[in-house]
Coordinates of C-alpha atoms in Angstrom, one line a residue:
L20 CA -50.8 -54.6 -23.7
L21 CA -49.7 -51.4 -25.5
F22 CA -48.0 -51.7 -28.8
V23 CA -45.4 -49.1 -28.2
L24 CA -43.6 -47.9 -31.3
G25 CA -41.5 -45.1 -32.7
T26 CA -39.1 -42.9 -30.8
V27 CA -40.8 -43.5 -27.5
S28 CA -40.1 -47.2 -27.6
C29 CA -36.6 -46.7 -29.0
T30 CA -35.7 -44.4 -26.1
L31 CA -37.0 -46.8 -23.5
F32 CA -35.3 -49.7 -25.2
L33 CA -31.9 -47.9 -25.4
A34 CA -32.1 -46.8 -21.7
V35 CA -32.4 -50.5 -20.7
N36 CA -30.4 -52.2 -23.4
G37 CA -28.2 -50.0 -25.7
L38 CA -26.0 -52.0 -28.1
Y39 CA -22.9 -49.9 -27.2
S40 CA -21.7 -48.1 -24.1
A41 CA -19.0 -45.7 -23.1
S42 CA -16.8 -48.6 -21.9
D43 CA -16.6 -50.1 -25.5
D44 CA -14.0 -49.1 -28.0
V45 CA -16.8 -48.3 -30.5
I46 CA -17.4 -44.6 -30.7
E47 CA -21.1 -43.6 -30.5
L48 CA -21.8 -41.1 -33.3
T49 CA -24.8 -38.6 -33.4
P50 CA -25.8 -35.6 -35.6
T51 CA -24.1 -33.4 -33.0
N52 CA -20.6 -35.0 -33.2
F53 CA -20.6 -36.7 -36.6
N54 CA -19.1 -33.8 -38.6
K55 CA -16.3 -33.1 -36.1
E56 CA -15.5 -36.7 -35.3
V57 CA -15.7 -38.2 -38.8
I58 CA -16.0 -35.7 -41.6
Q59 CA -13.2 -33.4 -40.3
S60 CA -11.0 -36.3 -39.3
E61 CA -7.8 -37.3 -41.0
S62 CA -8.5 -40.9 -39.8
L63 CA -10.0 -43.8 -41.7
W64 CA -13.5 -44.6 -40.2
L65 CA -15.7 -47.7 -40.2
V66 CA -19.2 -46.7 -39.3
E67 CA -22.1 -49.0 -38.6
F68 CA -25.7 -47.6 -38.9
Y69 CA -27.9 -49.8 -36.8
A70 CA -31.3 -50.1 -35.1
P71 CA -31.5 -51.5 -31.5
W72 CA -34.5 -53.7 -32.4
C73 CA -32.7 -55.3 -35.5
G74 CA -31.7 -58.9 -34.9
H75 CA -28.8 -58.8 -37.5
C76 CA -27.5 -55.7 -35.6
Q77 CA -27.6 -57.5 -32.3
R78 CA -25.7 -60.4 -33.7
L79 CA -23.1 -58.1 -35.2
T80 CA -22.5 -56.1 -31.9
P81 CA -19.9 -58.4 -30.3
E82 CA -18.0 -58.8 -33.5
W83 CA -18.1 -55.0 -34.1
K84 CA -16.8 -54.4 -30.5
K85 CA -14.0 -57.0 -31.0
A86 CA -12.9 -55.3 -34.3
A87 CA -13.0 -51.9 -32.6
T88 CA -10.6 -53.1 -29.9
A89 CA -8.3 -54.7 -32.4
L90 CA -8.2 -51.6 -34.5
K91 CA -7.8 -49.1 -31.6
G92 CA -5.3 -46.4 -32.5
V93 CA -5.1 -47.6 -36.1
V94 CA -8.6 -47.1 -37.6
K95 CA -11.6 -45.4 -35.9
V96 CA -14.7 -47.6 -35.5
G97 CA -18.1 -45.9 -34.8
A98 CA -21.8 -46.7 -34.6
V99 CA -24.9 -44.6 -35.3
D100 CA -28.3 -45.5 -33.9
A101 CA -30.0 -44.7 -37.2
D102 CA -33.5 -45.5 -35.7
K103 CA -33.0 -42.7 -33.2
H104 CA -31.1 -40.4 -35.6
Q105 CA -33.0 -40.9 -38.8
S106 CA -31.7 -37.7 -40.4
L107 CA -28.2 -39.0 -40.2
G108 CA -29.1 -42.4 -41.6
G109 CA -31.1 -40.7 -44.4
Q110 CA -28.2 -38.4 -45.2
Y111 CA -26.1 -41.5 -46.1
G112 CA -28.9 -43.4 -47.8
V113 CA -29.4 -46.0 -45.1
R114 CA -32.4 -48.2 -46.1
G115 CA -31.8 -51.3 -44.1
F116 CA -29.9 -52.4 -41.0
P117 CA -27.1 -52.9 -40.3
T118 CA -25.4 -50.7 -43.0
I119 CA -21.6 -50.3 -42.7
K120 CA -19.8 -47.5 -44.5
I121 CA -16.1 -46.8 -44.9
F122 CA -15.1 -43.1 -44.7
G123 CA -11.6 -42.9 -46.3
A124 CA -9.6 -40.0 -47.7
N125 CA -12.6 -38.3 -49.3
K126 CA -15.1 -38.2 -46.5
N127 CA -17.9 -37.1 -49.0
K128 CA -17.5 -40.4 -50.9
A129 CA -18.2 -43.0 -48.2
E130 CA -18.0 -46.6 -49.6
D131 CA -20.4 -49.4 -48.7
Y132 CA -18.8 -52.4 -46.8
Q133 CA -20.1 -55.6 -48.4
G134 CA -17.8 -58.1 -46.6
G135 CA -18.5 -60.7 -43.9
R136 CA -19.9 -59.9 -40.5
T137 CA -17.1 -61.4 -38.4
S138 CA -14.4 -59.4 -36.6
D139 CA -11.7 -61.0 -38.8
A140 CA -13.4 -59.9 -42.0
I141 CA -14.1 -56.4 -40.7
V142 CA -10.5 -55.9 -39.6
D143 CA -9.2 -57.2 -43.0
A144 CA -11.3 -54.8 -44.8
A145 CA -10.2 -51.9 -42.6
L146 CA -6.5 -52.7 -43.1
S147 CA -7.0 -53.0 -46.9
A148 CA -8.8 -49.6 -47.0
L149 CA -6.0 -48.1 -44.8
R150 CA -3.3 -49.5 -47.1
S151 CA -5.0 -47.8 -50.1
L152 CA -5.3 -44.5 -48.3
V153 CA -1.6 -44.5 -47.3
K154 CA -0.5 -45.5 -50.9
D155 CA -2.6 -42.7 -52.3
R156 CA -0.9 -40.2 -50.0
L157 CA 2.5 -41.6 -51.0
S158 CA 1.7 -41.0 -54.6
G159 CA 0.4 -37.5 -54.0
R160 CA -3.3 -38.3 -54.6
S161 CA -4.5 -36.9 -51.3
G162 CA -8.2 -36.6 -50.8
G163 CA -7.7 -35.7 -47.1
Y164 CA -8.7 -32.7 -45.1
S165 CA -6.6 -30.0 -43.6
S166 CA -8.0 -28.3 -40.4
G167 CA -11.4 -29.7 -41.4
K168 CA -11.4 -28.0 -44.9
Q169 CA -11.3 -30.2 -48.0
S170 CA -8.4 -29.3 -50.3
R171 CA -9.3 -28.0 -53.7
E172 CA -7.2 -30.7 -55.3
S173 CA -9.2 -33.4 -53.7
G174 CA -12.3 -32.8 -55.8
G175 CA -14.3 -31.4 -52.9
G176 CA -14.5 -28.0 -54.5
D177 CA -15.0 -29.6 -58.0
K178 CA -18.3 -28.1 -59.4
K179 CA -18.8 -30.9 -62.0
D180 CA -22.1 -32.0 -60.4
V181 CA -23.5 -28.4 -60.0
I182 CA -25.6 -27.6 -63.0
E183 CA -25.1 -24.1 -64.3
L184 CA -28.4 -22.5 -65.4
T185 CA -29.1 -19.4 -67.5
D186 CA -32.1 -17.3 -68.6
D187 CA -32.2 -19.5 -71.7
S188 CA -31.8 -23.0 -70.2
F189 CA -33.7 -22.6 -66.9
D190 CA -37.3 -23.2 -68.0
K191 CA -36.7 -26.3 -70.1
N192 CA -34.4 -27.9 -67.4
V193 CA -36.2 -27.0 -64.2
L194 CA -39.8 -26.1 -64.8
N195 CA -40.4 -29.0 -67.2
S196 CA -38.6 -31.5 -65.0
D197 CA -40.1 -34.3 -62.9
D198 CA -37.0 -34.1 -60.6
V199 CA -36.5 -31.8 -57.6
W200 CA -34.2 -28.9 -58.1
M201 CA -32.3 -26.9 -55.4
V202 CA -31.1 -23.7 -57.2
E203 CA -28.5 -21.3 -55.7
F204 CA -28.7 -17.7 -57.0
Y205 CA -25.3 -16.1 -56.5
A206 CA -23.1 -13.2 -57.4
P207 CA -19.4 -13.8 -58.2
W208 CA -18.3 -10.9 -55.9
C209 CA -20.3 -12.1 -52.9
G210 CA -18.2 -13.5 -50.0
H211 CA -21.0 -15.6 -48.5
C212 CA -21.4 -17.2 -52.0
K213 CA -17.7 -18.0 -52.1
N214 CA -17.9 -19.7 -48.7
L215 CA -20.9 -21.7 -49.9
E216 CA -19.3 -22.8 -53.1
P217 CA -17.3 -25.8 -51.9
E218 CA -20.1 -26.9 -49.6
W219 CA -22.7 -26.7 -52.5
A220 CA -20.3 -28.6 -54.9
A221 CA -19.6 -31.4 -52.4
A222 CA -23.3 -31.7 -51.6
A223 CA -24.2 -31.8 -55.3
T224 CA -21.9 -34.9 -55.8
E225 CA -23.3 -36.7 -52.7
V226 CA -26.9 -35.9 -53.5
K227 CA -26.6 -37.0 -57.2
E228 CA -25.2 -40.3 -56.0
Q229 CA -27.7 -40.8 -53.1
T230 CA -30.8 -39.9 -55.1
K231 CA -29.7 -41.4 -58.5
G232 CA -30.0 -37.9 -59.9
K233 CA -33.6 -37.3 -58.8
V234 CA -32.6 -34.3 -56.7
K235 CA -30.4 -31.8 -58.6
L236 CA -28.3 -28.9 -57.3
A237 CA -27.9 -26.0 -59.6
A238 CA -26.4 -22.5 -59.7
V239 CA -27.5 -19.3 -61.4
D240 CA -25.2 -16.2 -61.7
A241 CA -27.9 -13.6 -60.9
T242 CA -25.7 -10.7 -62.1
V243 CA -25.7 -12.1 -65.6
N244 CA -29.1 -13.8 -65.7
Q245 CA -31.1 -10.8 -64.5
M246 CA -34.4 -12.0 -66.0
L247 CA -34.4 -15.0 -63.7
A248 CA -33.3 -12.9 -60.7
G249 CA -36.2 -10.5 -61.4
R250 CA -38.8 -13.3 -61.9
Y251 CA -37.9 -14.9 -58.5
G252 CA -37.4 -11.6 -56.6
I253 CA -33.8 -12.2 -55.7
R254 CA -32.7 -9.4 -53.4
G255 CA -29.6 -10.9 -51.6
F256 CA -26.9 -13.5 -52.2
P257 CA -26.8 -16.4 -52.0
T258 CA -30.5 -17.2 -52.2
I259 CA -31.5 -20.9 -52.5
K260 CA -34.9 -21.9 -53.9
I261 CA -36.5 -25.3 -54.2
F262 CA -38.4 -26.2 -57.3
Q263 CA -40.8 -29.1 -57.6
K264 CA -43.1 -29.8 -60.5
G265 CA -46.6 -28.4 -60.1
E266 CA -45.7 -26.3 -57.0
D267 CA -44.6 -22.8 -56.4
P268 CA -40.9 -22.4 -55.6
V269 CA -40.0 -22.2 -51.9
D270 CA -37.0 -20.6 -50.1
Y271 CA -34.5 -22.9 -48.6
D272 CA -33.7 -21.5 -45.1
G273 CA -31.6 -24.3 -43.7
G274 CA -27.9 -24.4 -42.8
R275 CA -25.2 -23.7 -45.3
T276 CA -22.9 -26.7 -44.6
R277 CA -22.8 -29.7 -47.0
S278 CA -24.4 -31.9 -44.3
D279 CA -27.3 -29.5 -43.9
I280 CA -27.8 -29.3 -47.6
I281 CA -27.6 -33.0 -48.1
A282 CA -30.1 -33.7 -45.3
R283 CA -32.7 -31.4 -46.8
A284 CA -32.1 -32.8 -50.3
L285 CA -32.7 -36.4 -49.0
D286 CA -35.8 -35.2 -47.2
L287 CA -37.1 -33.9 -50.5
F288 CA -36.1 -37.1 -52.2
S289 CA -38.0 -39.3 -49.6
D290 CA -41.0 -37.1 -50.0
N291 CA -41.0 -37.8 -53.7
A292 CA -39.6 -41.3 -53.6
P293 CA -41.8 -44.3 -54.6
P294 CA -43.5 -46.2 -51.8
P295 CA -41.9 -49.3 -50.3
E296 CA -42.2 -52.4 -52.4
L297 CA -45.3 -54.6 -51.8
L298 CA -44.1 -58.2 -51.9
E299 CA -46.1 -61.4 -52.1
I300 CA -45.0 -64.1 -49.6
I301 CA -43.9 -66.8 -52.0
S302 CA -41.1 -68.2 -49.8
E303 CA -39.7 -68.1 -46.3
D304 CA -36.9 -65.8 -47.4
V305 CA -39.3 -63.1 -48.5
L306 CA -41.0 -63.1 -45.1
K307 CA -37.8 -63.3 -43.0
S308 CA -35.8 -60.7 -44.9
T309 CA -38.6 -58.2 -44.9
C310 CA -39.6 -58.6 -41.3
D311 CA -36.0 -58.8 -39.9
A312 CA -35.0 -55.6 -41.7
H313 CA -37.9 -53.4 -40.6
Q314 CA -39.3 -52.4 -37.2
L315 CA -42.8 -53.5 -38.4
C316 CA -44.0 -55.6 -41.3
I317 CA -47.6 -55.1 -42.4
I318 CA -49.0 -58.5 -43.6
S319 CA -52.3 -58.7 -45.6
V320 CA -54.2 -61.9 -46.3
L321 CA -56.4 -61.3 -49.3
P322 CA -59.4 -63.5 -50.4
H323 CA -58.8 -66.4 -52.7
I324 CA -58.6 -65.3 -56.4
L325 CA -61.8 -67.2 -57.2
D326 CA -63.6 -65.0 -54.7
T327 CA -62.5 -61.7 -56.1
G328 CA -61.0 -62.1 -59.6
A329 CA -58.1 -60.0 -60.7
S330 CA -59.9 -56.7 -60.5
G331 CA -61.0 -57.3 -56.9
R332 CA -57.5 -58.3 -55.8
N333 CA -55.9 -55.4 -57.5
S334 CA -58.3 -53.0 -55.7
Y335 CA -57.1 -54.4 -52.4
L336 CA -53.4 -54.2 -53.5
D337 CA -54.0 -50.5 -54.5
V338 CA -55.3 -49.7 -51.0
M339 CA -52.1 -51.3 -49.6
L340 CA -49.9 -49.3 -52.0
K341 CA -51.6 -46.1 -51.0
M342 CA -51.0 -46.8 -47.3
A343 CA -47.4 -47.8 -48.0
E344 CA -47.0 -44.4 -49.7
K345 CA -48.6 -42.5 -46.8
Y346 CA -46.4 -44.2 -44.2
K347 CA -43.2 -44.6 -46.3
K348 CA -41.1 -42.5 -43.9
K349 CA -41.8 -45.1 -41.2
M350 CA -39.6 -47.6 -43.2
W351 CA -42.0 -50.5 -42.6
G352 CA -42.1 -53.7 -44.7
W353 CA -45.2 -54.5 -46.7
L354 CA -46.3 -58.1 -47.6
W355 CA -49.4 -60.0 -48.8
T356 CA -50.5 -63.6 -49.3
E357 CA -53.7 -65.3 -50.5
A358 CA -56.1 -66.9 -48.1
G359 CA -55.1 -70.5 -47.5
A360 CA -51.7 -70.3 -49.1
Q361 CA -49.9 -69.8 -45.8
S362 CA -52.5 -71.3 -43.3
D363 CA -49.9 -71.8 -40.6
L364 CA -48.9 -68.1 -40.7
E365 CA -52.6 -67.2 -40.6
S366 CA -53.1 -69.3 -37.5
S367 CA -50.1 -67.8 -35.7
L368 CA -51.5 -64.3 -36.4
G369 CA -55.1 -65.1 -35.4
I370 CA -56.3 -64.4 -38.9
G371 CA -59.4 -66.0 -40.3
G372 CA -61.9 -65.3 -37.5
F373 CA -62.8 -61.9 -39.1
G374 CA -62.9 -63.3 -42.6
Y375 CA -60.9 -61.9 -45.5
P376 CA -59.2 -59.6 -46.4
A377 CA -57.3 -59.3 -43.1
M378 CA -54.2 -57.4 -41.9
A379 CA -51.7 -57.8 -39.1
A380 CA -48.8 -55.6 -38.1
V381 CA -45.9 -57.7 -36.8
N382 CA -43.0 -56.7 -34.7
A383 CA -40.5 -59.5 -35.5
R384 CA -38.1 -58.5 -32.7
K385 CA -40.7 -58.9 -30.0
M386 CA -42.7 -61.5 -31.9
K387 CA -45.9 -59.6 -31.2
F388 CA -48.7 -58.5 -33.6
A389 CA -51.7 -56.3 -33.8
L390 CA -54.8 -57.1 -35.9
L391 CA -56.8 -54.7 -38.1
K392 CA -60.3 -54.8 -36.5
G393 CA -61.8 -52.1 -38.7
S394 CA -62.6 -52.1 -42.5
F395 CA -59.9 -53.1 -45.1
S396 CA -60.2 -49.6 -46.6
E397 CA -58.0 -46.5 -46.8
Q398 CA -59.8 -45.0 -43.8
G399 CA -59.9 -48.2 -41.7
I400 CA -56.2 -49.1 -42.3
N401 CA -55.1 -45.5 -41.8
E402 CA -56.8 -45.4 -38.4
F403 CA -55.2 -48.8 -37.5
L404 CA -51.7 -47.7 -38.5
R405 CA -52.0 -44.3 -36.9
E406 CA -52.9 -45.9 -33.6
L407 CA -49.9 -48.1 -33.8
S408 CA -47.5 -45.3 -34.7
V409 CA -48.5 -43.4 -31.5
G410 CA -48.2 -46.5 -29.3
R411 CA -51.8 -47.4 -29.0
G412 CA -53.7 -50.6 -29.9
S413 CA -53.8 -54.1 -28.4
T414 CA -51.2 -56.7 -29.3
A415 CA -50.8 -60.5 -28.8
P416 CA -47.8 -62.8 -29.0
V417 CA -47.2 -64.6 -32.4
G418 CA -48.5 -68.1 -31.9
G419 CA -45.6 -70.4 -31.0
G420 CA -43.3 -67.4 -30.4
A421 CA -41.8 -67.6 -33.9
F422 CA -42.9 -67.5 -37.5
P423 CA -44.2 -70.9 -38.6
K424 CA -43.0 -72.8 -41.6
I425 CA -43.6 -70.8 -44.8
H426 CA -44.6 -72.8 -48.0
S427 CA -43.0 -71.9 -51.3
V428 CA -45.7 -71.0 -53.7
E429 CA -45.9 -69.8 -57.3
P430 CA -46.4 -66.0 -57.5
W431 CA -49.7 -64.7 -58.7
D432 CA -49.7 -64.3 -62.4
G433 CA -52.1 -61.3 -62.3
K434 CA -54.9 -63.2 -64.0
D435 CA -58.4 -64.3 -62.8
G436 CA -58.4 -67.7 -61.2
E437 CA -59.6 -70.9 -62.9
L438 CA -61.8 -73.5 -61.4
P439 CA -60.0 -76.9 -61.1
V440 CA -60.7 -79.1 -64.1
E441 CA -62.7 -82.2 -63.2
D442 CA -62.5 -85.5 -65.1
D443 CA -65.2 -85.7 -67.8
I444 CA -67.7 -88.5 -67.3
D445 CA -68.5 -90.3 -70.5
L446 CA -72.2 -90.9 -70.7
S447 CA -72.2 -92.3 -74.3
D448 CA -72.5 -95.9 -73.1
V449 CA -75.4 -95.3 -70.7
D450 CA -78.8 -96.1 -72.1
L451 CA -81.3 -94.0 -70.1
D452 CA -84.2 -96.0 -71.5
D453 CA -83.0 -99.0 -69.5
W454 CA -83.4 -97.0 -66.2
D455 CA -86.5 -97.6 -64.2
K456 CA -88.7 -94.5 -64.7
D457 CA -89.8 -94.7 -61.1
E458 CA -86.2 -94.1 -60.0
L459 CA -85.9 -90.9 -62.0

């Protein structure tokens, strides 16, 4: 069997069994139509970001369709296949599925929906958001759009999150920073710069929020700060450059809309983001939540602590962390357990026959897994994961067709293991002189 992953499998899966179709009242959204349908719309939107393989998304689908039908003509209800359109999911900080966002008056400040997953709860939240939007309009606090352009009063053109830089402040802010900087060099008289200004300002606010300030958008008036303009060879306006610590600046040559700018900023953020968390399987919830939320979960079974000590175990964990960093854009889950702690899980994944450490990549939707046959090293694991990511490698069904019972265990304390303490035998009352010497 081939372990088909990535965009190829998603395309095949959608062709056979898409979660939504044209006959539903749910509007399918893509990078092509999102800006026109949602961002430039006067309507309130509820948008679900989903992956076709995600079990929670499949369970939500009938409720989402029901809510869309009930809200037809009142509130727009859409859905984005964020597995297929990862750039759109990334633009809105989607890290798990399903993620639901409410796009209200200010389309650049989407709110996360945290309510229940029933059609009743979804409809209630939509009507509550709609009521707030209408009351804001009534009181004159409009954050809406006119002909697709955000009004200045709405805050869309507010430059509060664009950092103004000068010849004096540039080096200490940008060159000595661990953050990523996107810097616009502009001239006040330049028409293209004026057109970019509201897009840059709106993107700055969204990027600050989505990256927790790790990617910053800044602006330099190149007509005033001529030292900087000369240093970076600025010949036309606007010129946008990307600065990252330890690297030469590079030109940004992407689109000039806020969505283009945000998408590039989030790409830069993910390139510099920490790797996914590596979790120990200490309960059923850890395994289920990780494997249900990701297309693949990579499970390692490490030798018993008495066999490796803390330093040996940490070296194995370091290898996993390096691989999690290398493959972080795949959005896989990463787990580990100690040999023998979850013996039922080991059996269901065919682990043990090759000894420890061992590794399995599990597709929880299909309940299939592939086993690492090579060495548990950066090179061996990299070859294993690279094969999987291009759809090669043999797989087998998870034993029993489902995850077995997971035992709750104490998390590893980071220390070397201790041998179990045996009861002391008191020899004080034994007189060895009474023993027959021939028996010794």
